Tab-separated table of C-alpha atoms in Angstrom:
chain	number	residue	atom	x	y	z
A	631	UNK	CA	96.208	82.099	127.310
A	632	UNK	CA	97.569	85.589	127.897
A	633	UNK	CA	100.209	87.235	125.736
A	634	UNK	CA	103.393	88.748	127.146
A	635	UNK	CA	101.930	92.180	127.786
A	636	UNK	CA	98.925	90.681	129.564
A	637	UNK	CA	101.103	88.350	131.636
A	638	UNK	CA	103.217	91.258	132.861
A	639	UNK	CA	100.093	93.256	133.664
A	640	UNK	CA	98.790	90.271	135.637
A	641	UNK	CA	102.007	90.179	137.672
A	642	UNK	CA	101.772	93.893	138.421
A	643	UNK	CA	98.161	93.541	139.516
A	644	UNK	CA	99.028	90.618	141.780
A	645	UNK	CA	101.831	92.656	143.308
A	646	UNK	CA	99.450	95.460	144.209
A	647	UNK	CA	96.355	93.418	145.034
A	648	UNK	CA	97.282	89.745	145.555
A	649	UNK	CA	94.571	87.149	145.147
A	650	UNK	CA	96.397	84.717	147.452
A	651	UNK	CA	99.514	84.130	149.539
A	652	UNK	CA	102.322	83.446	147.037
A	653	UNK	CA	104.828	81.925	149.483
A	654	UNK	CA	106.988	79.346	147.642
A	655	UNK	CA	104.657	79.400	144.610
A	656	UNK	CA	107.123	80.642	142.004
A	657	UNK	CA	106.242	78.150	139.262
A	658	UNK	CA	102.556	78.624	139.929
A	659	UNK	CA	102.908	82.391	139.610
A	660	UNK	CA	104.656	82.366	136.232
A	661	UNK	CA	102.350	79.844	134.622
A	662	UNK	CA	99.249	81.574	136.035
A	663	UNK	CA	100.543	84.875	134.642
A	664	UNK	CA	100.151	83.339	131.180
A	665	UNK	CA	96.953	81.498	132.071
A	666	UNK	CA	98.561	78.098	131.563
A	667	UNK	CA	97.519	74.937	133.373
A	668	UNK	CA	100.061	73.277	135.654
A	669	UNK	CA	102.611	71.031	133.940
A	670	UNK	CA	105.035	70.383	136.810
A	671	UNK	CA	104.951	70.598	140.618
A	672	UNK	CA	108.161	72.621	140.940
A	673	UNK	CA	110.344	75.023	138.991
A	674	UNK	CA	113.111	72.453	138.670
A	675	UNK	CA	110.750	69.860	137.203
A	676	UNK	CA	109.114	72.480	134.996
A	677	UNK	CA	112.469	73.333	133.403
A	678	UNK	CA	113.182	69.656	132.790
A	679	UNK	CA	109.767	69.197	131.157
A	680	UNK	CA	110.231	72.000	128.627
A	681	UNK	CA	111.629	71.045	125.223
A	682	UNK	CA	115.131	72.207	124.297
A	683	UNK	CA	113.836	74.241	121.347
A	684	UNK	CA	112.271	76.687	123.819
A	685	UNK	CA	115.340	76.973	126.075
A	686	UNK	CA	118.080	79.601	126.102
A	687	UNK	CA	120.742	78.209	128.466
A	688	UNK	CA	122.871	80.549	130.554
A	689	UNK	CA	126.355	81.322	129.269
A	690	UNK	CA	127.766	82.096	132.709
A	691	UNK	CA	125.798	83.200	135.745
A	692	UNK	CA	127.759	86.456	136.105
A	693	UNK	CA	127.499	87.382	132.411
A	694	UNK	CA	125.612	90.680	132.605
A	695	UNK	CA	125.161	90.719	128.833
A	696	UNK	CA	123.306	87.404	128.969
A	697	UNK	CA	120.971	88.683	131.687
A	698	UNK	CA	120.372	91.876	129.711
A	699	UNK	CA	119.425	89.833	126.633
A	700	UNK	CA	116.441	88.169	128.334
A	701	UNK	CA	113.350	89.755	126.780
A	702	UNK	CA	110.232	90.790	128.615
A	703	UNK	CA	108.069	87.715	129.016
A	704	UNK	CA	110.896	85.208	129.211
A	705	UNK	CA	110.556	82.810	132.142
A	706	UNK	CA	113.846	82.392	133.995
A	707	UNK	CA	114.768	79.197	135.838
A	708	UNK	CA	117.298	78.388	138.531
A	709	UNK	CA	117.914	74.764	139.496
A	710	UNK	CA	119.395	75.500	142.909
A	711	UNK	CA	117.952	73.797	145.963
A	712	UNK	CA	115.337	71.083	146.096
A	713	UNK	CA	112.691	72.791	143.998
A	714	UNK	CA	114.524	75.487	142.018
A	715	UNK	CA	113.026	78.875	141.279
A	716	UNK	CA	111.080	80.474	138.412
A	717	UNK	CA	110.500	84.161	137.736
A	718	UNK	CA	109.234	86.324	134.888
A	719	UNK	CA	111.387	88.824	133.030
A	720	UNK	CA	109.944	92.322	132.761
A	721	UNK	CA	112.733	93.433	130.408
A	722	UNK	CA	115.476	95.989	131.109
A	723	UNK	CA	117.184	93.761	133.702
A	724	UNK	CA	114.065	93.522	135.880
A	725	UNK	CA	111.844	90.592	136.773
A	726	UNK	CA	108.707	89.675	138.698
A	727	UNK	CA	109.348	87.151	141.479
A	728	UNK	CA	107.723	85.735	144.572
A	729	UNK	CA	109.243	85.974	148.076
A	730	UNK	CA	112.386	87.930	147.156
A	731	UNK	CA	111.314	91.438	148.228
A	732	UNK	CA	108.406	90.432	150.463
A	733	UNK	CA	107.689	86.884	151.560
A	734	UNK	CA	104.374	85.690	150.180
A	735	UNK	CA	104.170	88.516	147.644
A	736	UNK	CA	105.085	89.156	144.014
A	737	UNK	CA	107.440	92.092	143.436
A	738	UNK	CA	109.615	93.639	140.751
A	739	UNK	CA	113.354	93.229	141.363
A	740	UNK	CA	116.721	93.092	139.628
A	741	UNK	CA	116.370	90.068	137.375
A	742	UNK	CA	119.576	88.479	138.682
A	743	UNK	CA	118.229	88.073	142.233
A	744	UNK	CA	121.753	88.509	143.587
A	745	UNK	CA	120.427	88.586	147.140
A	746	UNK	CA	119.665	84.899	146.681
A	747	UNK	CA	123.190	83.801	145.857
A	748	UNK	CA	122.337	80.140	145.289
A	749	UNK	CA	119.546	80.914	142.828
A	750	UNK	CA	121.693	83.527	141.067
A	751	UNK	CA	124.608	81.122	140.652
A	752	UNK	CA	122.312	78.200	139.876
A	753	UNK	CA	120.454	79.833	136.996
A	754	UNK	CA	119.855	77.384	134.149
A	755	UNK	CA	118.471	79.726	131.505
A	756	UNK	CA	115.223	81.210	130.273
A	757	UNK	CA	112.467	79.974	128.027
A	758	UNK	CA	110.647	81.885	125.309
A	759	UNK	CA	107.710	79.535	125.471
A	760	UNK	CA	106.280	77.031	127.923
A	761	UNK	CA	105.051	73.641	126.903
A	762	UNK	CA	101.620	72.907	128.211
A	763	UNK	CA	99.002	70.241	127.682
A	764	UNK	CA	96.589	71.514	125.070
A	765	UNK	CA	94.215	68.593	125.420
A	766	UNK	CA	93.800	65.215	127.050
A	767	UNK	CA	95.773	63.550	124.269
A	768	UNK	CA	98.934	65.123	125.702
A	769	UNK	CA	99.526	67.247	122.630
A	770	UNK	CA	102.182	69.828	123.453
A	771	UNK	CA	101.999	73.400	122.296
A	772	UNK	CA	104.427	76.261	122.768
A	773	UNK	CA	103.704	79.779	123.881
A	774	UNK	CA	105.256	82.006	121.264
A	775	UNK	CA	106.312	85.623	121.387
A	776	UNK	CA	106.123	87.865	118.341
A	777	UNK	CA	109.301	88.169	116.295
A	778	UNK	CA	108.374	91.328	114.392
A	779	UNK	CA	109.526	94.526	116.126
A	780	UNK	CA	106.460	96.480	115.016
A	781	UNK	CA	108.285	98.698	112.516
A	782	UNK	CA	106.834	98.806	108.997
A	783	UNK	CA	109.658	98.542	106.453
A	784	UNK	CA	109.710	100.779	103.363
A	785	UNK	CA	108.100	98.830	100.559
A	786	UNK	CA	110.913	99.724	98.161
A	787	UNK	CA	113.392	98.031	100.486
A	788	UNK	CA	111.325	94.859	100.575
A	789	UNK	CA	111.044	94.984	96.785
A	790	UNK	CA	114.811	95.293	96.522
A	791	UNK	CA	115.104	91.976	98.360
A	792	UNK	CA	112.326	90.511	96.222
A	793	UNK	CA	114.305	91.413	93.123
A	794	UNK	CA	117.706	90.375	94.516
A	795	UNK	CA	117.110	87.295	96.604
A	796	UNK	CA	120.634	87.242	97.976
A	797	UNK	CA	120.036	90.594	99.688
A	798	UNK	CA	119.738	90.450	103.488
A	799	UNK	CA	118.492	93.862	104.562
A	800	UNK	CA	116.456	94.934	107.593
A	801	UNK	CA	113.282	95.181	105.528
A	802	UNK	CA	113.302	91.558	104.432
A	803	UNK	CA	114.081	90.497	107.995
A	804	UNK	CA	110.973	92.369	109.171
A	805	UNK	CA	108.905	90.754	106.412
A	806	UNK	CA	110.189	87.333	107.445
A	807	UNK	CA	109.440	87.971	111.120
A	808	UNK	CA	105.951	89.184	110.287
A	809	UNK	CA	105.220	86.137	108.138
A	810	UNK	CA	106.514	83.855	110.894
A	811	UNK	CA	104.253	85.590	113.433
A	812	UNK	CA	101.286	85.097	111.101
A	813	UNK	CA	102.006	81.381	110.904
A	814	UNK	CA	103.757	81.090	107.549
A	815	UNK	CA	107.053	79.244	107.291
A	816	UNK	CA	108.424	76.435	109.423
A	817	UNK	CA	107.284	76.118	113.046
A	818	UNK	CA	110.586	77.082	114.691
A	819	UNK	CA	111.741	79.628	112.130
A	820	UNK	CA	113.560	82.559	113.742
A	821	UNK	CA	114.833	85.006	111.098
A	822	UNK	CA	118.172	86.642	111.907
A	823	UNK	CA	118.619	90.310	111.080
A	824	UNK	CA	121.052	91.001	108.222
A	825	UNK	CA	121.335	87.250	107.539
A	826	UNK	CA	117.771	86.505	106.457
A	827	UNK	CA	117.216	86.733	102.712
A	828	UNK	CA	113.899	86.844	100.867
A	829	UNK	CA	111.516	84.237	102.407
A	830	UNK	CA	110.439	82.468	99.229
A	831	UNK	CA	108.629	79.506	100.786
A	832	UNK	CA	106.838	81.563	103.431
A	833	UNK	CA	105.725	84.079	100.808
A	834	UNK	CA	104.476	81.284	98.574
A	835	UNK	CA	102.493	79.848	101.489
A	836	UNK	CA	101.082	83.297	102.252
A	837	UNK	CA	100.009	83.933	98.649
A	838	UNK	CA	98.466	80.464	98.416
A	839	UNK	CA	95.935	81.779	100.924
A	840	UNK	CA	95.636	85.460	100.039
A	841	UNK	CA	96.408	85.525	96.304
A	842	UNK	CA	95.691	82.040	94.955
A	843	UNK	CA	95.450	83.315	91.393
A	844	UNK	CA	99.055	84.578	91.250
A	845	UNK	CA	101.240	82.899	88.659
A	846	UNK	CA	104.413	83.295	90.730
A	847	UNK	CA	103.335	83.114	94.352
A	848	UNK	CA	106.768	84.029	95.660
A	849	UNK	CA	106.340	87.634	94.509
A	850	UNK	CA	105.731	90.630	96.764
A	851	UNK	CA	103.707	93.741	95.977
A	852	UNK	CA	101.650	96.679	97.306
A	853	UNK	CA	98.596	94.564	98.191
A	854	UNK	CA	100.669	92.090	100.173
A	855	UNK	CA	102.501	94.939	101.895
A	856	UNK	CA	99.231	96.505	102.985
A	857	UNK	CA	97.724	93.221	104.174
A	858	UNK	CA	100.797	92.043	106.063
A	859	UNK	CA	101.907	95.245	107.762
A	860	UNK	CA	98.808	97.454	107.904
A	861	UNK	CA	95.810	95.129	108.093
A	862	UNK	CA	97.715	92.417	109.932
A	863	UNK	CA	96.639	89.385	107.965
């Protein structure tokens, strides 16, 4: 599996030096960008096969703000026509798509694909993860994008939230996102900035692994700060 950055790099490479003719292979292109096996024969069926927890439905097809909110790496789906269409967001209102600029090729274009009116108006939404078969037992997994924005919060600001657990500052949101990215907390946890308070359960789960001798495993400190934000574990 490739991460978002690698998937976008794969698309760019295919645009410059294609490994095959990409005519009508939109779903194949987006899932190959991530290195995923096939899970549906068309974009329309692929959208239907993805669980609702991964979907971000369109508000209105001409809502520019909604289009602008699609992050790099999000896979966009339109249900127009017999097979629908799938394309990969590059961020900043751009997307990688087959056939739109050059038939049989992958190119970067305005993410709305307004030149294809039916696909533009028939957009269903975007997904932040694709379900794919992880093994022959049909166990589904989700491709997940990092929640943390990469900014290391001042430790004193995290400690303020540790001390006052009703405080919802940017620092505790970043801590929560980082813990979620590292696999602590519930599976579908998405911390919301300025709403997320101190992540007691996630911190307890983290310290169970990294500081099993702590009396109160919900506590934060310099060692945890260094491990979580500097060493990345």
